[in-house]
PDB file of C-alpha atoms in Angstrom:
ATOM      1  CA  MET T   1      67.678  50.845 113.546  1.00  0.00           C
ATOM      2  CA  SER T   2      65.515  51.906 110.629  1.00  0.00           C
ATOM      3  CA  VAL T   3      65.029  55.120 108.671  1.00  0.00           C
ATOM      4  CA  SER T   4      61.628  56.142 107.351  1.00  0.00           C
ATOM      5  CA  VAL T   5      60.063  59.194 105.775  1.00  0.00           C
ATOM      6  CA  ALA T   6      57.516  59.554 108.577  1.00  0.00           C
ATOM      7  CA  ASN T   7      59.633  58.710 111.625  1.00  0.00           C
ATOM      8  CA  GLY T   8      63.236  59.490 110.734  1.00  0.00           C
ATOM      9  CA  ILE T   9      65.669  57.172 112.551  1.00  0.00           C
ATOM     10  CA  TYR T  10      64.149  54.905 115.149  1.00  0.00           C
ATOM     11  CA  PRO T  11      65.068  51.661 116.907  1.00  0.00           C
ATOM     12  CA  ALA T  12      63.965  48.520 115.068  1.00  0.00           C
ATOM     13  CA  SER T  13      62.168  47.460 118.263  1.00  0.00           C
ATOM     14  CA  GLU T  14      59.703  50.335 117.693  1.00  0.00           C
ATOM     15  CA  SER T  15      58.895  49.199 114.157  1.00  0.00           C
ATOM     16  CA  ASP T  16      55.584  47.646 113.150  1.00  0.00           C
ATOM     17  CA  ARG T  17      57.480  45.643 110.559  1.00  0.00           C
ATOM     18  CA  GLU T  18      59.234  42.440 111.452  1.00  0.00           C
ATOM     19  CA  THR T  19      62.963  42.847 111.075  1.00  0.00           C
ATOM     20  CA  ASN T  20      65.260  39.890 110.663  1.00  0.00           C
ATOM     21  CA  PRO T  21      68.890  40.862 110.233  1.00  0.00           C
ATOM     22  CA  GLY T  22      69.844  37.283 109.436  1.00  0.00           C
ATOM     23  CA  ALA T  23      72.578  35.223 110.991  1.00  0.00           C
ATOM     24  CA  SER T  24      75.337  37.780 110.484  1.00  0.00           C
ATOM     25  CA  LEU T  25      75.519  41.468 111.228  1.00  0.00           C
ATOM     26  CA  ALA T  26      78.989  41.678 109.670  1.00  0.00           C
ATOM     27  CA  ASN T  27      77.918  43.979 106.822  1.00  0.00           C
ATOM     28  CA  TYR T  28      75.766  46.241 108.982  1.00  0.00           C
ATOM     29  CA  LYS T  29      76.925  49.823 109.384  1.00  0.00           C
ATOM     30  CA  ILE T  30      77.713  51.415 112.734  1.00  0.00           C
ATOM     31  CA  VAL T  31      75.810  54.608 113.537  1.00  0.00           C
ATOM     32  CA  HIS T  32      76.820  57.066 116.245  1.00  0.00           C
ATOM     33  CA  PHE T  33      74.755  59.808 117.826  1.00  0.00           C
ATOM     34  CA  GLY T  34      74.670  62.744 115.372  1.00  0.00           C
ATOM     35  CA  ASP T  35      75.449  60.720 112.248  1.00  0.00           C
ATOM     36  CA  VAL T  36      73.213  61.484 109.280  1.00  0.00           C
ATOM     37  CA  VAL T  37      71.647  58.330 107.879  1.00  0.00           C
ATOM     38  CA  TYR T  38      69.568  58.021 104.734  1.00  0.00           C
ATOM     39  CA  ASN T  39      67.695  55.266 102.982  1.00  0.00           C
ATOM     40  CA  SER T  40      69.346  55.202  99.563  1.00  0.00           C
ATOM     41  CA  MET T  41      66.135  53.934  97.927  1.00  0.00           C
ATOM     42  CA  ARG T  42      63.805  56.448  99.599  1.00  0.00           C
ATOM     43  CA  MET T  43      65.950  59.565  99.873  1.00  0.00           C
ATOM     44  CA  TRP T  44      63.886  61.300  97.191  1.00  0.00           C
ATOM     45  CA  GLN T  45      60.942  60.973  99.621  1.00  0.00           C
ATOM     46  CA  GLY T  46      62.882  62.393 102.567  1.00  0.00           C
ATOM     47  CA  ALA T  47      63.994  59.209 104.371  1.00  0.00           C
ATOM     48  CA  VAL T  48      66.888  60.894 106.173  1.00  0.00           C
ATOM     49  CA  ASP T  49      67.601  61.916 109.746  1.00  0.00           C
ATOM     50  CA  ALA T  50      70.314  62.694 112.264  1.00  0.00           C
ATOM     51  CA  SER T  51      70.610  59.796 114.677  1.00  0.00           C
ATOM     52  CA  ARG T  52      69.690  60.272 118.309  1.00  0.00           C
ATOM     53  CA  TYR T  53      71.025  56.790 119.004  1.00  0.00           C
ATOM     54  CA  ASP T  54      74.141  54.677 118.769  1.00  0.00           C
ATOM     55  CA  GLY T  55      73.439  51.466 116.904  1.00  0.00           C
ATOM     56  CA  ILE T  56      73.579  49.693 113.570  1.00  0.00           C
ATOM     57  CA  VAL T  57      71.670  49.940 110.307  1.00  0.00           C
ATOM     58  CA  SER T  58      71.241  47.764 107.263  1.00  0.00           C
ATOM     59  CA  PRO T  59      73.935  47.913 104.579  1.00  0.00           C
ATOM     60  CA  ALA T  60      71.238  49.429 102.329  1.00  0.00           C
ATOM     61  CA  TYR T  61      71.467  52.697 104.290  1.00  0.00           C
ATOM     62  CA  VAL T  62      74.116  55.377 103.871  1.00  0.00           C
ATOM     63  CA  VAL T  63      75.792  56.686 107.032  1.00  0.00           C
ATOM     64  CA  ALA T  64      77.608  60.034 106.946  1.00  0.00           C
ATOM     65  CA  ARG T  65      79.238  62.016 109.732  1.00  0.00           C
ATOM     66  CA  PRO T  66      78.807  65.790 109.434  1.00  0.00           C
ATOM     67  CA  ASN T  67      81.962  67.810 109.935  1.00  0.00           C
ATOM     68  CA  SER T  68      82.455  69.735 113.153  1.00  0.00           C
ATOM     69  CA  GLU T  69      80.928  72.984 111.826  1.00  0.00           C
ATOM     70  CA  VAL T  70      77.589  71.338 111.051  1.00  0.00           C
ATOM     71  CA  TYR T  71      74.768  70.822 113.550  1.00  0.00           C
ATOM     72  CA  ALA T  72      73.395  67.426 112.501  1.00  0.00           C
ATOM     73  CA  ARG T  73      69.741  68.040 113.517  1.00  0.00           C
ATOM     74  CA  PHE T  74      69.616  71.202 111.405  1.00  0.00           C
ATOM     75  CA  PHE T  75      71.399  69.496 108.511  1.00  0.00           C
ATOM     76  CA  ALA T  76      68.992  66.527 108.504  1.00  0.00           C
ATOM     77  CA  ARG T  77      66.012  68.895 108.463  1.00  0.00           C
ATOM     78  CA  LEU T  78      67.590  70.868 105.630  1.00  0.00           C
ATOM     79  CA  LEU T  79      68.064  67.652 103.648  1.00  0.00           C
ATOM     80  CA  ARG T  80      64.282  67.047 103.661  1.00  0.00           C
ATOM     81  CA  GLN T  81      63.443  70.317 101.903  1.00  0.00           C
ATOM     82  CA  PRO T  82      61.281  69.810  98.770  1.00  0.00           C
ATOM     83  CA  MET T  83      63.816  71.564  96.536  1.00  0.00           C
ATOM     84  CA  LEU T  84      66.488  69.050  97.569  1.00  0.00           C
ATOM     85  CA  LEU T  85      64.124  66.071  97.312  1.00  0.00           C
ATOM     86  CA  LYS T  86      63.666  66.920  93.628  1.00  0.00           C
ATOM     87  CA  GLN T  87      67.429  67.052  93.154  1.00  0.00           C
ATOM     88  CA  TYR T  88      67.862  63.640  94.808  1.00  0.00           C
ATOM     89  CA  GLN T  89      65.341  62.197  92.403  1.00  0.00           C
ATOM     90  CA  GLN T  90      67.162  63.738  89.441  1.00  0.00           C
ATOM     91  CA  VAL T  91      70.562  62.293  90.387  1.00  0.00           C
ATOM     92  CA  SER T  92      69.296  58.918  91.634  1.00  0.00           C
ATOM     93  CA  GLN T  93      69.957  55.916  89.456  1.00  0.00           C
ATOM     94  CA  GLY T  94      67.256  53.439  88.432  1.00  0.00           C
ATOM     95  CA  ASN T  95      64.479  52.846  85.935  1.00  0.00           C
ATOM     96  CA  SER T  96      61.499  53.719  88.123  1.00  0.00           C
ATOM     97  CA  LYS T  97      60.812  55.498  91.398  1.00  0.00           C
ATOM     98  CA  ASP T  98      60.664  52.169  93.211  1.00  0.00           C
ATOM     99  CA  THR T  99      64.126  51.150  92.027  1.00  0.00           C
ATOM    100  CA  GLN T 100      65.963  54.469  92.245  1.00  0.00           C
ATOM    101  CA  VAL T 101      69.077  54.532  94.420  1.00  0.00           C
ATOM    102  CA  LEU T 102      70.947  57.647  95.541  1.00  0.00           C
ATOM    103  CA  LYS T 103      74.628  56.786  95.813  1.00  0.00           C
ATOM    104  CA  PHE T 104      76.712  58.775  98.271  1.00  0.00           C
ATOM    105  CA  ASP T 105      78.958  60.343  95.607  1.00  0.00           C
ATOM    106  CA  ASP T 106      75.882  61.674  93.775  1.00  0.00           C
ATOM    107  CA  PHE T 107      74.382  62.882  97.056  1.00  0.00           C
ATOM    108  CA  ALA T 108      77.629  64.610  98.086  1.00  0.00           C
ATOM    109  CA  SER T 109      77.854  66.441  94.752  1.00  0.00           C
ATOM    110  CA  ILE T 110      74.614  68.376  95.373  1.00  0.00           C
ATOM    111  CA  GLY T 111      75.211  72.006  96.364  1.00  0.00           C
ATOM    112  CA  ILE T 112      73.373  73.440  99.359  1.00  0.00           C
ATOM    113  CA  SER T 113      73.171  76.791 101.127  1.00  0.00           C
ATOM    114  CA  MET T 114      73.167  76.911 104.896  1.00  0.00           C
ATOM    115  CA  PRO T 115      74.308  79.203 107.702  1.00  0.00           C
ATOM    116  CA  ALA T 116      78.063  78.954 108.280  1.00  0.00           C
ATOM    117  CA  SER T 117      77.726  79.359 112.046  1.00  0.00           C
ATOM    118  CA  GLU T 118      76.886  76.207 114.006  1.00  0.00           C
ATOM    119  CA  ASN T 119      75.286  78.451 116.632  1.00  0.00           C
ATOM    120  CA  GLU T 120      72.888  79.858 114.035  1.00  0.00           C
ATOM    121  CA  GLN T 121      72.148  76.326 112.800  1.00  0.00           C
ATOM    122  CA  ARG T 122      71.352  75.296 116.397  1.00  0.00           C
ATOM    123  CA  GLN T 123      69.026  78.280 116.841  1.00  0.00           C
ATOM    124  CA  ILE T 124      67.165  77.544 113.609  1.00  0.00           C
ATOM    125  CA  GLY T 125      67.056  73.817 114.352  1.00  0.00           C
ATOM    126  CA  GLY T 126      65.783  74.493 117.873  1.00  0.00           C
ATOM    127  CA  PHE T 127      63.079  76.780 116.524  1.00  0.00           C
ATOM    128  CA  PHE T 128      61.822  74.080 114.158  1.00  0.00           C
ATOM    129  CA  ASP T 129      62.046  71.394 116.862  1.00  0.00           C
ATOM    130  CA  ARG T 130      59.881  73.559 119.151  1.00  0.00           C
ATOM    131  CA  LEU T 131      57.489  74.238 116.273  1.00  0.00           C
ATOM    132  CA  ASP T 132      57.191  70.491 115.613  1.00  0.00           C
ATOM    133  CA  SER T 133      56.473  69.895 119.307  1.00  0.00           C
ATOM    134  CA  LEU T 134      53.804  72.589 119.282  1.00  0.00           C
ATOM    135  CA  ILE T 135      52.181  71.125 116.166  1.00  0.00           C
ATOM    136  CA  THR T 136      52.198  67.659 117.747  1.00  0.00           C
ATOM    137  CA  LEU T 137      50.626  69.047 120.917  1.00  0.00           C
ATOM    138  CA  HIS T 138      47.838  70.732 118.946  1.00  0.00           C
ATOM    139  CA  GLN T 139      47.267  67.595 116.869  1.00  0.00           C
ATOM    140  CA  ARG T 140      46.852  65.581 120.067  1.00  0.00           C
ATOM    141  CA  LYS T 141      44.446  68.169 121.460  1.00  0.00           C
ATOM    142  CA  TYR T 142      42.488  68.147 118.191  1.00  0.00           C
ATOM    143  CA  CYS T 143      42.308  64.344 118.193  1.00  0.00           C
ATOM    144  CA  GLY T 144      41.111  64.420 121.797  1.00  0.00           C
ATOM    145  CA  VAL T 145      38.390  66.965 120.998  1.00  0.00           C
ATOM    146  CA  ALA T 146      37.393  65.079 117.841  1.00  0.00           C
ATOM    147  CA  SER T 147      37.103  61.820 119.823  1.00  0.00           C
ATOM    148  CA  TRP T 148      35.021  63.547 122.482  1.00  0.00           C
ATOM    149  CA  MET T 149      32.729  65.068 119.826  1.00  0.00           C
ATOM    150  CA  LEU T 150      32.336  61.688 118.129  1.00  0.00           C
ATOM    151  CA  GLY T 151      31.441  60.135 121.474  1.00  0.00           C
ATOM    152  CA  VAL T 152      28.828  62.829 122.142  1.00  0.00           C
ATOM    153  CA  ALA T 153      27.404  62.366 118.649  1.00  0.00           C
ATOM    154  CA  LEU T 154      27.178  58.595 119.076  1.00  0.00           C
ATOM    155  CA  VAL T 155      25.465  58.950 122.458  1.00  0.00           C
ATOM    156  CA  ARG T 156      23.028  61.436 120.971  1.00  0.00           C
ATOM    157  CA  LEU T 157      22.352  59.250 117.937  1.00  0.00           C
ATOM    158  CA  GLY T 158      21.866  56.318 120.250  1.00  0.00           C
ATOM    159  CA  SER T 159      19.274  58.192 122.315  1.00  0.00           C
ATOM    160  CA  GLU T 160      17.460  59.551 119.251  1.00  0.00           C
ATOM    161  CA  SER T 161      17.235  56.130 117.654  1.00  0.00           C
ATOM    162  CA  ASP T 162      16.283  54.265 120.822  1.00  0.00           C
ATOM    163  CA  GLY T 163      19.750  52.783 121.017  1.00  0.00           C
ATOM    164  CA  ALA T 164      19.651  51.276 117.543  1.00  0.00           C
ATOM    165  CA  PHE T 165      22.659  52.494 115.635  1.00  0.00           C
ATOM    166  CA  GLY T 166      22.606  52.302 111.877  1.00  0.00           C
ATOM    167  CA  GLU T 167      19.375  54.187 111.236  1.00  0.00           C
ATOM    168  CA  MET T 168      20.641  56.468 108.501  1.00  0.00           C
ATOM    169  CA  LYS T 169      17.416  58.487 108.403  1.00  0.00           C
ATOM    170  CA  HIS T 170      18.550  60.159 111.641  1.00  0.00           C
ATOM    171  CA  VAL T 171      21.915  61.059 110.157  1.00  0.00           C
ATOM    172  CA  LEU T 172      21.198  61.883 106.525  1.00  0.00           C
ATOM    173  CA  ARG T 173      18.654  64.252 105.059  1.00  0.00           C
TER     174      ARG T 173
END
């Protein structure tokens, strides 16, 4: 599995990048459903998520298991808050952004505020999950409308220019 800023945790088979774990998986870390995994070199960008899968990750990732009072999906979302991203960058070690590493002990020393009740965490997490789904739905609708409008515009341009695309005088004033 991999962890990215844009996609959270996802199976390596869904990656555009070629992954080659090498001959041995001996040093790979085991991840269980609900574990919080972060990319130690990209944590300051928000490369963290709660796993929805059982699997393995590269030794470069940090795997942590939330205690029983913590709802992992809520916790992972909380960990991507801009205020915390700045703190990760401050406690990460390295000379430049591209070489900074957030070690687990430094990560664990950061104080956070969150609801004590797992039920409340689930409600908040569920709200944001539904909000994300709604945003995704509207983005898809927007992309569909934008594609349709582009198609109409191209057909119209084609008819106005006798089918010859590329006549900028019909597009620009």
